[in-house]
Short mmCIF file of C-alpha atoms in Angstrom, two decimals:
data_model
loop_
_atom_site.label_atom_id
_atom_site.label_comp_id
_atom_site.label_asym_id
_atom_site.label_seq_id
_atom_site.Cartn_x
_atom_site.Cartn_y
_atom_site.Cartn_z
CA MET A 14 -22.59 -36.12 -3.07
CA LEU A 15 -20.31 -33.47 -1.60
CA LYS A 16 -17.86 -36.23 -0.72
CA HIS A 17 -17.28 -36.87 -4.43
CA LEU A 18 -16.04 -33.35 -5.14
CA MET A 19 -12.42 -33.01 -6.20
CA ILE A 20 -9.97 -30.85 -4.25
CA GLU A 21 -9.95 -28.05 -6.85
CA GLU A 22 -13.76 -27.91 -6.74
CA MET A 23 -13.73 -27.73 -2.95
CA VAL A 24 -11.26 -24.85 -3.06
CA ALA A 25 -13.26 -22.97 -5.70
CA LEU A 26 -16.60 -23.35 -3.88
CA VAL A 27 -15.50 -22.03 -0.49
CA SER A 28 -12.97 -19.48 -1.74
CA PRO A 29 -15.64 -16.74 -2.28
CA TRP A 30 -16.88 -17.14 1.31
CA VAL A 31 -13.36 -16.47 2.55
CA GLU A 32 -11.59 -14.27 0.00
CA ASN A 33 -14.35 -12.28 -1.73
CA ALA A 34 -15.23 -9.27 0.44
CA GLN A 35 -18.82 -8.95 -0.80
CA ARG A 36 -19.59 -12.66 -0.50
CA ARG A 37 -17.94 -12.80 2.93
CA ARG A 38 -20.14 -9.91 4.14
CA LEU A 39 -23.22 -11.73 2.83
CA PHE A 40 -22.17 -14.93 4.61
CA LEU A 41 -21.66 -13.07 7.89
CA SER A 42 -25.02 -11.29 7.53
CA ILE A 43 -26.92 -14.58 7.88
CA PRO A 44 -27.13 -15.27 11.66
CA GLU A 45 -27.53 -19.02 11.33
CA ILE A 46 -24.17 -19.47 9.59
CA ALA A 47 -22.15 -16.40 10.66
CA GLY A 48 -20.70 -18.24 13.65
CA LEU A 49 -19.38 -20.98 11.36
CA HIS A 50 -17.17 -18.61 9.37
CA PRO A 51 -13.97 -19.26 11.39
CA LYS A 52 -14.45 -22.98 10.77
CA VAL A 53 -15.02 -22.27 7.07
CA VAL A 54 -11.73 -20.36 6.94
CA ALA A 55 -9.91 -23.22 8.67
CA ALA A 56 -11.43 -25.83 6.34
CA HIS A 57 -10.51 -23.73 3.32
CA GLU A 58 -6.92 -23.49 4.50
CA VAL A 59 -6.54 -27.24 4.91
CA VAL A 60 -7.84 -28.05 1.43
CA LEU A 61 -5.57 -25.34 0.03
CA ALA A 62 -2.67 -27.07 1.75
CA VAL A 63 -3.34 -30.38 -0.03
CA ARG A 64 -4.27 -29.07 -3.46
CA PRO A 65 -1.85 -29.83 -6.31
CA SER A 66 1.43 -27.92 -6.24
CA LYS A 67 0.61 -26.38 -9.61
CA ALA A 68 -2.04 -24.33 -7.80
CA GLY A 69 0.61 -22.00 -6.36
CA PRO A 70 1.37 -20.80 -2.81
CA SER A 71 -0.83 -21.65 0.15
CA GLY A 72 -3.35 -19.20 1.52
CA LYS A 73 -1.11 -18.34 4.46
CA MET A 74 1.88 -17.76 2.19
CA SER A 75 -0.19 -15.58 -0.15
CA ALA A 76 -1.35 -13.50 2.82
CA LEU A 77 2.25 -13.04 3.98
CA ASN A 78 3.30 -12.08 0.45
CA ASP A 79 0.52 -9.47 0.32
CA GLU A 80 1.52 -8.11 3.73
CA LEU A 81 5.16 -7.93 2.65
CA ALA A 82 4.22 -6.03 -0.51
CA ARG A 83 2.23 -3.45 1.49
CA VAL A 84 5.02 -2.86 4.01
CA ASP A 85 7.66 -2.76 1.28
CA GLU A 86 5.68 -0.09 -0.58
CA ARG A 87 5.44 1.98 2.61
CA HIS A 88 9.19 1.54 3.16
CA ASP A 89 9.93 2.86 -0.33
CA HIS A 90 7.71 5.93 0.09
CA LEU A 91 9.26 6.80 3.44
CA ALA A 92 12.78 6.37 2.05
CA LYS A 93 11.95 8.78 -0.78
CA ALA A 94 10.33 11.20 1.69
CA VAL A 95 13.55 11.35 3.72
CA CYS A 96 15.86 11.58 0.72
CA TRP A 97 13.85 14.18 -1.14
CA GLY A 98 13.04 15.99 2.11
CA ILE A 99 16.76 16.63 2.65
CA ASP A 100 17.15 17.71 -0.99
CA ALA A 101 14.20 20.09 -0.70
CA HIS A 102 15.56 21.54 2.55
CA ARG A 103 18.93 22.14 0.88
CA GLU A 104 17.25 24.11 -1.91
CA HIS A 105 15.26 26.14 0.63
CA CYS A 106 18.49 27.00 2.43
CA LEU A 107 20.15 28.13 -0.78
CA GLY A 108 17.04 30.06 -1.75
CA GLU A 109 17.15 32.25 1.33
CA ASP A 110 18.44 35.82 1.16
CA PRO A 111 21.23 35.58 2.03
CA PRO A 112 21.66 31.82 1.33
CA ASP A 113 22.22 29.59 4.35
CA ARG A 114 25.22 27.83 2.83
CA GLU A 115 26.31 26.28 6.12
CA ARG A 116 23.06 24.34 6.57
CA ALA A 117 23.01 23.47 2.88
CA ALA A 118 26.47 22.00 3.36
CA THR A 119 25.13 19.94 6.26
CA CYS A 120 22.51 18.53 3.90
CA ASP A 121 25.33 17.52 1.56
CA GLN A 122 27.11 15.77 4.44
CA VAL A 123 24.06 13.93 5.84
CA GLN A 124 22.59 12.77 2.56
CA PRO A 125 25.39 10.32 1.57
CA LYS A 126 25.48 8.91 5.10
CA LEU A 127 21.81 8.02 4.96
CA PHE A 128 21.80 7.13 1.26
CA PRO A 129 25.32 6.01 0.21
CA GLY A 130 23.85 4.47 -2.94
CA GLY A 131 21.14 7.03 -3.47
CA LEU A 132 17.64 5.60 -3.75
CA ASN A 133 18.89 2.32 -5.21
CA ILE A 134 18.04 0.80 -1.84
CA ILE A 135 14.32 0.77 -2.69
CA LYS A 136 15.11 -1.63 -5.55
CA ALA A 137 16.84 -4.07 -3.19
CA SER A 138 15.36 -7.16 -1.56
CA PRO A 139 13.28 -6.81 1.62
CA THR A 140 16.15 -8.39 3.57
CA ALA A 141 18.60 -5.80 2.24
CA GLU A 142 16.17 -2.98 2.96
CA ALA A 143 15.76 -4.22 6.53
CA GLY A 144 19.54 -4.39 6.94
CA ASN A 145 19.89 -0.85 5.65
CA THR A 146 17.33 0.62 8.06
CA ALA A 147 19.09 -1.21 10.91
CA ARG A 148 22.29 0.51 9.78
CA ILE A 149 20.54 3.87 9.85
CA ALA A 150 19.24 3.22 13.36
CA ARG A 151 22.81 2.57 14.52
CA LEU A 152 23.99 5.69 12.67
CA LEU A 153 21.48 7.87 14.53
CA ASP A 154 22.66 6.40 17.84
CA GLU A 155 26.32 6.95 17.00
CA GLU A 156 26.01 10.39 15.41
CA THR A 157 23.33 12.20 17.40
CA SER A 158 23.96 15.38 15.41
CA ILE A 159 22.23 13.76 12.40
CA GLY A 160 19.07 13.24 14.41
CA GLU A 161 19.19 16.84 15.63
CA PHE A 162 19.62 18.00 12.04
CA LEU A 163 16.63 15.94 10.82
CA LYS A 164 14.60 17.21 13.75
CA GLY A 165 15.02 20.72 12.37
CA ILE A 166 13.35 19.87 9.03
CA PRO A 167 9.54 20.20 9.15
CA ALA A 168 7.33 17.36 7.90
CA PRO A 169 3.54 16.96 7.49
CA GLY A 170 1.34 16.70 10.56
CA LYS A 171 3.47 19.02 12.69
CA THR A 172 6.23 16.40 12.73
CA THR A 173 9.82 16.49 11.52
CA LEU A 174 11.98 14.54 9.10
CA LEU A 175 13.39 12.72 12.13
CA HIS A 176 9.94 11.28 12.79
CA THR A 177 9.72 10.20 9.15
CA THR A 178 13.12 8.54 9.44
CA GLN A 179 12.03 6.68 12.56
CA ARG A 180 8.93 5.43 10.74
CA TRP A 181 11.21 4.31 7.90
CA ILE A 182 13.36 2.36 10.37
CA LYS A 183 10.23 0.77 11.82
CA THR A 184 9.13 -0.51 8.42
CA GLY A 185 12.54 -2.13 8.07
CA LYS A 186 11.92 -4.07 11.29
CA GLU A 187 8.50 -5.09 9.98
CA LEU A 188 10.03 -6.31 6.72
CA GLU A 189 12.54 -8.40 8.66
CA ALA A 190 9.80 -9.94 10.81
CA ILE A 191 7.62 -10.81 7.80
CA GLU A 192 10.57 -12.34 5.95
CA HIS A 193 11.31 -14.46 9.03
CA ARG A 194 7.71 -15.66 9.14
CA ARG A 195 7.80 -16.44 5.42
CA ASP A 196 10.97 -18.49 5.83
CA GLU A 197 9.47 -20.44 8.73
CA LEU A 198 6.24 -21.12 6.81
CA ALA A 199 8.11 -22.14 3.66
CA ALA A 200 10.20 -24.61 5.66
CA LYS A 201 7.10 -25.97 7.37
CA GLU A 202 5.15 -26.39 4.14
CA LYS A 203 8.12 -27.94 2.39
CA THR A 204 8.62 -30.53 5.13
CA ALA A 205 4.90 -31.33 5.55
CA PRO A 206 4.21 -34.15 3.05
CA VAL A 207 0.79 -34.40 1.44
CA THR A 208 -0.15 -38.00 2.21
CA ARG A 209 -3.34 -39.97 1.73
CA ALA A 210 -4.11 -39.37 5.40
CA THR A 211 -3.74 -35.57 5.19
CA ILE A 212 -5.86 -35.45 2.03
CA ALA A 213 -8.55 -37.58 3.70
CA ALA A 214 -8.50 -35.41 6.82
CA ALA A 215 -8.74 -32.20 4.79
CA ARG A 216 -11.68 -33.52 2.76
CA SER A 217 -13.41 -34.74 5.91
CA GLN A 218 -13.04 -31.37 7.67
CA TRP A 219 -14.28 -29.48 4.60
CA PHE A 220 -17.24 -31.85 4.20
CA ARG A 221 -18.35 -31.49 7.83
CA VAL A 222 -18.14 -27.69 7.80
CA VAL A 223 -19.89 -27.18 4.45
CA SER A 224 -22.59 -29.70 5.41
CA ALA A 225 -23.18 -27.70 8.61
CA VAL A 226 -23.49 -24.48 6.60
CA LEU A 227 -26.05 -26.07 4.26
CA SER A 228 -28.03 -27.54 7.17
CA ASN A 229 -28.14 -24.22 9.02
CA LEU A 230 -29.27 -22.43 5.87
CA GLU A 231 -32.33 -24.71 5.85
CA LEU A 232 -33.31 -23.12 9.16
CA SER A 233 -32.55 -19.54 8.12
CA ASP A 234 -35.13 -16.80 7.66
CA ALA A 235 -32.72 -14.78 5.52
CA PRO A 236 -33.91 -13.60 2.09
CA ILE A 237 -34.01 -16.50 -0.34
CA GLU A 238 -31.71 -14.61 -2.71
CA ALA A 239 -29.03 -14.45 -0.02
CA ILE A 240 -29.44 -18.12 0.87
CA GLU A 241 -29.23 -19.22 -2.76
CA THR A 242 -26.17 -17.05 -3.38
CA ILE A 243 -24.36 -18.98 -0.66
CA ARG A 244 -25.64 -22.51 -1.21
CA GLY A 245 -26.55 -22.48 -4.92
CA PRO A 246 -23.02 -23.06 -6.31
CA VAL A 247 -22.40 -25.82 -3.75
CA LEU A 248 -25.62 -27.67 -4.60
CA LYS A 249 -24.94 -27.42 -8.33
CA ALA A 250 -21.41 -28.74 -7.88
CA SER A 251 -22.74 -31.55 -5.71
CA GLU A 252 -25.23 -32.48 -8.41
CA ARG A 253 -22.49 -32.55 -11.03
CA ALA A 254 -20.37 -34.73 -8.76
CA GLY A 255 -23.29 -37.11 -8.32
CA LYS A 256 -23.68 -37.49 -12.08
CA ARG A 257 -19.95 -38.05 -12.40
CA TYR A 258 -20.11 -40.79 -9.78
CA GLY A 259 -23.27 -42.32 -11.20
CA GLY A 260 -21.72 -42.54 -14.65
CA ALA A 261 -19.23 -45.24 -13.63
CA PRO A 262 -19.78 -48.81 -14.90
CA ALA A 263 -21.78 -51.08 -12.59
CA GLY A 264 -19.72 -52.36 -9.68
CA GLU A 265 -16.86 -49.94 -10.40
CA ALA A 266 -16.10 -46.79 -8.44
CA PRO A 267 -15.45 -43.72 -10.62
CA SER A 268 -11.97 -42.34 -11.00
CA LEU A 269 -11.62 -39.07 -9.16
CA GLU A 270 -7.95 -38.66 -9.96
CA GLU A 271 -6.89 -35.07 -10.46
CA PRO A 272 -3.82 -34.07 -12.44
CA GLY A 273 -0.91 -33.64 -10.06
CA GLU A 274 -2.66 -35.20 -7.04
CA PRO A 275 -2.11 -38.62 -5.45
CA ALA A 276 -5.00 -40.60 -6.94
CA ALA A 277 -4.92 -43.13 -4.10
CA GLY A 278 -5.59 -40.43 -1.52
CA GLU A 279 -8.66 -39.21 -3.37
CA GLN A 280 -9.92 -42.71 -4.14
CA GLU A 281 -9.45 -43.91 -0.60
CA VAL A 282 -11.84 -41.30 0.75
CA ASP A 283 -14.44 -41.73 -1.97
CA GLU A 284 -14.51 -45.52 -1.96
CA ALA A 285 -14.53 -45.71 1.81
CA GLY A 286 -17.49 -43.36 2.05
CA ALA A 287 -19.44 -44.61 -0.98
CA GLY A 288 -21.24 -47.35 0.87
CA ASP A 289 -22.62 -45.55 3.89
CA GLY A 290 -22.48 -41.84 3.08
CA GLU A 291 -19.77 -41.16 5.64
CA ILE A 292 -16.44 -39.45 5.22
CA VAL A 293 -13.35 -41.16 6.58
CA SER A 294 -11.41 -38.77 8.79
#
């Protein structure tokens, strides 16, 4: 009765095997099904791609968004490290006896070149942040004295503030690359229509992979608790789907329409497979 599951149920059942770290480790610890995990991930991605739009971004887009957030956070910390590092160095210079006013003045000259708007840059979009770090890279090439100045300011790990600045520039390039990948994926997902054929193919792929997992678990010598943790939710959902199908009036296929999904695409797969237990690919 797996073929009678709705798209949202299919997503919810396999999601823990892919996205939950503990459940994924358990899945991979069972030798008979560990090798199927890449196919599970692929099947999960295709059903995510055809789920209703109300469900939010695709798995690939969510992963890119998470990656962007991590790199953006690193960018912001490095920007603050450079800005505050120059400020701290200025105070050290003025705190010497006698004060090193000349080097403190250099701090005052370099700071506005690197941060013309102060730290407001960390509140900007990733695209703007990437453009700013590209500007800084050009500035270091054009005014080599700035790099020499930053090289004279110590930083953690026996490095210098120049090294920190170079890491900051690198994160800008990473932000630009991720934004480019997000734009490409958004365009691809927007132009890829969810048709009855793509829904049928996604369901068929998911059905084959999950059926293989369940079959291999029958052969497994893993602890029964581990086996049931993986297959239990699937079998229960399958049983519920069977009752839902069996509750239709005699001679009439049940309605598997889901809010926001093309009912014909769902019904085509279910009706086509109802007679012989096969999934139409």
